[in-house]
């Protein structure tokens, strides 16, 4: 096992967004064996606190569901660290936004390693049924702006993704229809009330394959952990894909195995320690 990829929320982190002691012990054992740990998340880089950027064996991070791959050493040296990107771009972001802006939804744009939200919509974030830990994490990681996002995107650099939070199935279906009207885009989901919209070539699975090629590591020597539908491409691509015991319905068929413990119980660490014989 040369390299381990793991989702964060619902997988590596507890519901309180903490690192379980068993997971930390497993990363120390992995690093001692010469293996690398790669954080794989839907968050932008700014949503990764230093404690998660400096985990044992962590030299790279896959952010924004695979739209960006980052060299963490370069970030610590003061750069943006981006070594690979598959952006959505401002034009397509603007088109989707304008197609759905009449809906009572929250829309974020992720660009330049940050996440931007409109103040009026963001003030209603608590109405979407998000768990307290996830709600707090989103609130802390957003840059709130007063202008509509379709006016903001042109002033940004690399536009990576849109995120949508909705109340009703009808709102969800209308957003999906707006995305699927452009075959160069795709959508996935990490929560029961959200959609994550990216370039069709951007996924955690494609980022896993790219980073393995970049590092000269056979994909067959990779292990991946995940719990959500936005993790399924990564679980399917890895040499060994492992779904969490608490994974969303429909995730396990994409994996080769499952953990015996949940994210709240250190399921990733428990599985890794047994895999390492530690």
GROMACS .gro file of C-alpha atoms in nm:
model
  278
    1UNK     CA    1   0.000   0.000   0.000
    2UNK     CA    2   0.182   0.308  -0.127
    3UNK     CA    3  -0.085   0.578  -0.107
    4UNK     CA    4  -0.413   0.629   0.080
    5UNK     CA    5  -0.687   0.869  -0.030
    6UNK     CA    6  -0.960   0.964   0.215
    7UNK     CA    7  -1.264   1.184   0.212
    8UNK     CA    8  -1.299   1.408   0.519
    9UNK     CA    9  -1.657   1.482   0.620
   10UNK     CA   10  -1.844   1.165   0.714
   11UNK     CA   11  -1.528   0.959   0.659
   12UNK     CA   12  -1.200   1.066   0.820
   13UNK     CA   13  -1.350   1.326   1.054
   14UNK     CA   14  -1.599   1.269   1.334
   15UNK     CA   15  -1.938   1.446   1.319
   16UNK     CA   16  -1.776   1.718   1.533
   17UNK     CA   17  -1.513   1.764   1.257
   18UNK     CA   18  -1.234   1.621   1.474
   19UNK     CA   19  -0.968   1.360   1.389
   20UNK     CA   20  -1.037   1.040   1.581
   21UNK     CA   21  -0.731   0.920   1.780
   22UNK     CA   22  -0.740   0.584   1.600
   23UNK     CA   23  -0.718   0.764   1.265
   24UNK     CA   24  -0.418   0.965   1.379
   25UNK     CA   25  -0.243   0.652   1.505
   26UNK     CA   26  -0.305   0.483   1.169
   27UNK     CA   27  -0.157   0.777   0.977
   28UNK     CA   28   0.154   0.766   1.193
   29UNK     CA   29   0.190   0.394   1.113
   30UNK     CA   30   0.130   0.461   0.742
   31UNK     CA   31   0.394   0.737   0.736
   32UNK     CA   32   0.640   0.512   0.919
   33UNK     CA   33   0.591   0.251   0.645
   34UNK     CA   34   0.669   0.511   0.376
   35UNK     CA   35   0.311   0.553   0.258
   36UNK     CA   36   0.144   0.884   0.167
   37UNK     CA   37  -0.192   1.010   0.290
   38UNK     CA   38  -0.399   1.230   0.059
   39UNK     CA   39  -0.689   1.439   0.185
   40UNK     CA   40  -0.973   1.418  -0.071
   41UNK     CA   41  -1.254   1.664  -0.011
   42UNK     CA   42  -1.528   1.870  -0.165
   43UNK     CA   43  -1.394   2.167   0.030
   44UNK     CA   44  -1.176   2.436  -0.128
   45UNK     CA   45  -0.822   2.467   0.006
   46UNK     CA   46  -0.928   2.750   0.239
   47UNK     CA   47  -1.167   2.504   0.404
   48UNK     CA   48  -0.874   2.289   0.518
   49UNK     CA   49  -0.735   2.414   0.850
   50UNK     CA   50  -0.363   2.376   0.910
   51UNK     CA   51  -0.427   2.075   1.135
   52UNK     CA   52  -0.559   1.884   0.831
   53UNK     CA   53  -0.289   2.011   0.595
   54UNK     CA   54  -0.014   1.881   0.825
   55UNK     CA   55  -0.140   1.532   0.905
   56UNK     CA   56   0.131   1.261   0.914
   57UNK     CA   57   0.227   1.157   0.561
   58UNK     CA   58   0.011   1.427   0.397
   59UNK     CA   59   0.198   1.583   0.105
   60UNK     CA   60  -0.091   1.645  -0.134
   61UNK     CA   61  -0.460   1.728  -0.117
   62UNK     CA   62  -0.742   1.676  -0.366
   63UNK     CA   63  -0.987   1.965  -0.325
   64UNK     CA   64  -1.323   2.070  -0.470
   65UNK     CA   65  -1.418   1.709  -0.555
   66UNK     CA   66  -1.110   1.659  -0.772
   67UNK     CA   67  -1.119   1.986  -0.964
   68UNK     CA   68  -0.791   2.083  -0.796
   69UNK     CA   69  -0.484   1.887  -0.680
   70UNK     CA   70  -0.254   2.071  -0.441
   71UNK     CA   71   0.108   2.028  -0.328
   72UNK     CA   72   0.087   2.104   0.044
   73UNK     CA   73   0.459   2.181   0.078
   74UNK     CA   74   0.419   2.457  -0.180
   75UNK     CA   75   0.121   2.594   0.014
   76UNK     CA   76   0.326   2.602   0.334
   77UNK     CA   77   0.595   2.790   0.142
   78UNK     CA   78   0.343   3.061   0.053
   79UNK     CA   79   0.221   2.956  -0.292
   80UNK     CA   80  -0.120   2.834  -0.403
   81UNK     CA   81   0.025   2.485  -0.449
   82UNK     CA   82  -0.197   2.394  -0.746
   83UNK     CA   83  -0.033   2.128  -0.962
   84UNK     CA   84  -0.342   2.015  -1.155
   85UNK     CA   85  -0.680   2.177  -1.218
   86UNK     CA   86  -0.998   2.105  -1.414
   87UNK     CA   87  -1.194   2.428  -1.368
   88UNK     CA   88  -1.556   2.499  -1.448
   89UNK     CA   89  -1.480   2.853  -1.559
   90UNK     CA   90  -1.684   3.172  -1.512
   91UNK     CA   91  -1.894   3.134  -1.827
   92UNK     CA   92  -2.052   2.802  -1.737
   93UNK     CA   93  -2.086   2.901  -1.371
   94UNK     CA   94  -2.272   3.216  -1.475
   95UNK     CA   95  -2.502   3.022  -1.709
   96UNK     CA   96  -2.607   2.771  -1.442
   97UNK     CA   97  -2.651   3.044  -1.182
   98UNK     CA   98  -2.880   3.245  -1.408
   99UNK     CA   99  -3.087   2.936  -1.488
  100UNK     CA  100  -3.163   2.864  -1.121
  101UNK     CA  101  -3.130   3.197  -0.940
  102UNK     CA  102  -3.511   3.236  -0.916
  103UNK     CA  103  -3.526   2.936  -0.681
  104UNK     CA  104  -3.515   2.958  -0.302
  105UNK     CA  105  -3.172   2.791  -0.286
  106UNK     CA  106  -2.826   2.865  -0.151
  107UNK     CA  107  -2.558   2.888  -0.421
  108UNK     CA  108  -2.184   2.901  -0.357
  109UNK     CA  109  -1.904   2.944  -0.608
  110UNK     CA  110  -1.565   2.790  -0.533
  111UNK     CA  111  -1.275   2.976  -0.691
  112UNK     CA  112  -0.908   3.044  -0.622
  113UNK     CA  113  -0.909   2.807  -0.325
  114UNK     CA  114  -1.200   2.987  -0.154
  115UNK     CA  115  -1.580   2.967  -0.143
  116UNK     CA  116  -1.805   3.269  -0.206
  117UNK     CA  117  -2.171   3.306  -0.108
  118UNK     CA  118  -2.437   3.576  -0.151
  119UNK     CA  119  -2.530   3.735   0.180
  120UNK     CA  120  -2.907   3.720   0.130
  121UNK     CA  121  -2.904   3.349   0.045
  122UNK     CA  122  -2.633   3.263   0.296
  123UNK     CA  123  -2.840   3.405   0.582
  124UNK     CA  124  -3.093   3.125   0.515
  125UNK     CA  125  -2.834   2.845   0.530
  126UNK     CA  126  -2.975   2.714   0.859
  127UNK     CA  127  -3.304   2.623   0.686
  128UNK     CA  128  -3.166   2.333   0.478
  129UNK     CA  129  -3.144   2.071   0.752
  130UNK     CA  130  -2.764   2.051   0.769
  131UNK     CA  131  -2.606   1.890   1.074
  132UNK     CA  132  -2.467   2.138   1.329
  133UNK     CA  133  -2.105   2.040   1.261
  134UNK     CA  134  -2.142   2.074   0.884
  135UNK     CA  135  -2.337   2.400   0.917
  136UNK     CA  136  -2.062   2.547   1.134
  137UNK     CA  137  -1.790   2.432   0.894
  138UNK     CA  138  -1.967   2.596   0.597
  139UNK     CA  139  -2.025   2.920   0.784
  140UNK     CA  140  -1.659   2.946   0.880
  141UNK     CA  141  -1.529   2.872   0.531
  142UNK     CA  142  -1.740   3.108   0.316
  143UNK     CA  143  -1.653   3.458   0.198
  144UNK     CA  144  -1.987   3.640   0.196
  145UNK     CA  145  -2.048   3.901  -0.075
  146UNK     CA  146  -2.332   4.147  -0.131
  147UNK     CA  147  -2.331   4.125  -0.511
  148UNK     CA  148  -2.504   3.849  -0.715
  149UNK     CA  149  -2.262   3.569  -0.796
  150UNK     CA  150  -2.298   3.614  -1.171
  151UNK     CA  151  -2.144   3.958  -1.124
  152UNK     CA  152  -1.874   3.828  -0.890
  153UNK     CA  153  -1.732   3.545  -1.103
  154UNK     CA  154  -1.567   3.769  -1.361
  155UNK     CA  155  -1.353   3.924  -1.089
  156UNK     CA  156  -1.227   3.584  -0.975
  157UNK     CA  157  -0.944   3.381  -1.121
  158UNK     CA  158  -0.989   3.003  -1.155
  159UNK     CA  159  -1.357   2.916  -1.103
  160UNK     CA  160  -1.377   2.552  -0.996
  161UNK     CA  161  -1.732   2.462  -0.891
  162UNK     CA  162  -2.083   2.563  -0.789
  163UNK     CA  163  -2.255   2.422  -0.480
  164UNK     CA  164  -2.632   2.427  -0.430
  165UNK     CA  165  -2.839   2.362  -0.117
  166UNK     CA  166  -3.212   2.310  -0.173
  167UNK     CA  167  -3.534   2.248   0.023
  168UNK     CA  168  -3.752   2.043  -0.211
  169UNK     CA  169  -3.719   1.766  -0.470
  170UNK     CA  170  -3.866   2.005  -0.727
  171UNK     CA  171  -3.584   2.255  -0.668
  172UNK     CA  172  -3.331   1.972  -0.693
  173UNK     CA  173  -3.476   1.850  -1.023
  174UNK     CA  174  -3.476   2.198  -1.174
  175UNK     CA  175  -3.110   2.247  -1.079
  176UNK     CA  176  -3.016   1.909  -1.226
  177UNK     CA  177  -3.197   1.995  -1.550
  178UNK     CA  178  -2.998   2.319  -1.575
  179UNK     CA  179  -2.671   2.126  -1.533
  180UNK     CA  180  -2.761   1.845  -1.772
  181UNK     CA  181  -2.849   2.098  -2.041
  182UNK     CA  182  -2.472   2.137  -2.081
  183UNK     CA  183  -2.302   1.799  -2.142
  184UNK     CA  184  -1.964   1.946  -2.050
  185UNK     CA  185  -2.083   1.969  -1.689
  186UNK     CA  186  -2.170   1.706  -1.428
  187UNK     CA  187  -2.321   1.701  -1.081
  188UNK     CA  188  -2.282   1.489  -0.772
  189UNK     CA  189  -2.384   1.514  -0.407
  190UNK     CA  190  -2.232   1.478  -0.061
  191UNK     CA  191  -2.540   1.562   0.150
  192UNK     CA  192  -2.909   1.485   0.121
  193UNK     CA  193  -2.989   1.850   0.039
  194UNK     CA  194  -2.703   1.950  -0.191
  195UNK     CA  195  -2.567   1.935  -0.544
  196UNK     CA  196  -2.204   1.992  -0.645
  197UNK     CA  197  -2.159   2.108  -1.004
  198UNK     CA  198  -1.826   2.080  -1.189
  199UNK     CA  199  -1.662   2.023  -1.523
  200UNK     CA  200  -1.755   1.673  -1.637
  201UNK     CA  201  -1.389   1.565  -1.625
  202UNK     CA  202  -1.344   1.672  -1.261
  203UNK     CA  203  -1.396   1.401  -1.000
  204UNK     CA  204  -1.217   1.251  -0.704
  205UNK     CA  205  -1.157   0.938  -0.912
  206UNK     CA  206  -0.990   1.123  -1.200
  207UNK     CA  207  -0.778   1.319  -0.949
  208UNK     CA  208  -0.669   0.995  -0.782
  209UNK     CA  209  -0.559   0.854  -1.117
  210UNK     CA  210  -0.380   1.176  -1.213
  211UNK     CA  211  -0.189   1.202  -0.885
  212UNK     CA  212  -0.084   0.838  -0.899
  213UNK     CA  213   0.057   0.895  -1.251
  214UNK     CA  214   0.225   1.217  -1.136
  215UNK     CA  215   0.393   1.036  -0.846
  216UNK     CA  216   0.475   0.722  -1.045
  217UNK     CA  217   0.263   0.508  -0.813
  218UNK     CA  218   0.055   0.226  -0.962
  219UNK     CA  219  -0.316   0.288  -0.909
  220UNK     CA  220  -0.335  -0.074  -0.798
  221UNK     CA  221  -0.130   0.024  -0.492
  222UNK     CA  222  -0.383   0.287  -0.382
  223UNK     CA  223  -0.652   0.264  -0.114
  224UNK     CA  224  -0.948   0.503  -0.090
  225UNK     CA  225  -1.210   0.566   0.179
  226UNK     CA  226  -1.542   0.747   0.135
  227UNK     CA  227  -1.901   0.775   0.251
  228UNK     CA  228  -2.085   0.990  -0.007
  229UNK     CA  229  -2.193   0.981  -0.368
  230UNK     CA  230  -1.917   1.230  -0.453
  231UNK     CA  231  -1.670   0.961  -0.338
  232UNK     CA  232  -1.794   0.681  -0.564
  233UNK     CA  233  -1.561   0.760  -0.856
  234UNK     CA  234  -1.265   0.748  -0.616
  235UNK     CA  235  -1.375   0.420  -0.459
  236UNK     CA  236  -1.417   0.266  -0.804
  237UNK     CA  237  -1.081   0.395  -0.932
  238UNK     CA  238  -0.865   0.290  -0.638
  239UNK     CA  239  -0.687  -0.041  -0.615
  240UNK     CA  240  -0.890  -0.098  -0.299
  241UNK     CA  241  -1.202   0.112  -0.246
  242UNK     CA  242  -1.345   0.106   0.106
  243UNK     CA  243  -1.691   0.241   0.190
  244UNK     CA  244  -1.762   0.359   0.541
  245UNK     CA  245  -1.999   0.165   0.766
  246UNK     CA  246  -2.204   0.488   0.775
  247UNK     CA  247  -2.192   0.543   0.397
  248UNK     CA  248  -2.494   0.685   0.217
  249UNK     CA  249  -2.722   0.435   0.041
  250UNK     CA  250  -2.585   0.348  -0.301
  251UNK     CA  251  -2.217   0.401  -0.216
  252UNK     CA  252  -2.117   0.046  -0.115
  253UNK     CA  253  -2.164  -0.107  -0.465
  254UNK     CA  254  -1.877   0.111  -0.592
  255UNK     CA  255  -1.640  -0.021  -0.324
  256UNK     CA  256  -1.448  -0.344  -0.275
  257UNK     CA  257  -1.496  -0.354   0.102
  258UNK     CA  258  -1.647  -0.165   0.394
  259UNK     CA  259  -1.518  -0.055   0.733
  260UNK     CA  260  -1.657  -0.228   1.040
  261UNK     CA  261  -1.673   0.103   1.231
  262UNK     CA  262  -1.828   0.442   1.149
  263UNK     CA  263  -1.649   0.775   1.112
  264UNK     CA  264  -1.746   0.856   1.473
  265UNK     CA  265  -1.563   0.540   1.583
  266UNK     CA  266  -1.242   0.586   1.383
  267UNK     CA  267  -1.342   0.348   1.104
  268UNK     CA  268  -1.068   0.462   0.864
  269UNK     CA  269  -0.795   0.417   1.124
  270UNK     CA  270  -0.926   0.081   1.237
  271UNK     CA  271  -0.925  -0.051   0.878
  272UNK     CA  272  -0.583   0.095   0.798
  273UNK     CA  273  -0.419  -0.043   1.111
  274UNK     CA  274  -0.544  -0.392   1.031
  275UNK     CA  275  -0.434  -0.350   0.667
  276UNK     CA  276  -0.087  -0.245   0.785
  277UNK     CA  277  -0.069  -0.529   1.035
  278UNK     CA  278  -0.023  -0.271   1.308
   0.00000   0.00000   0.00000
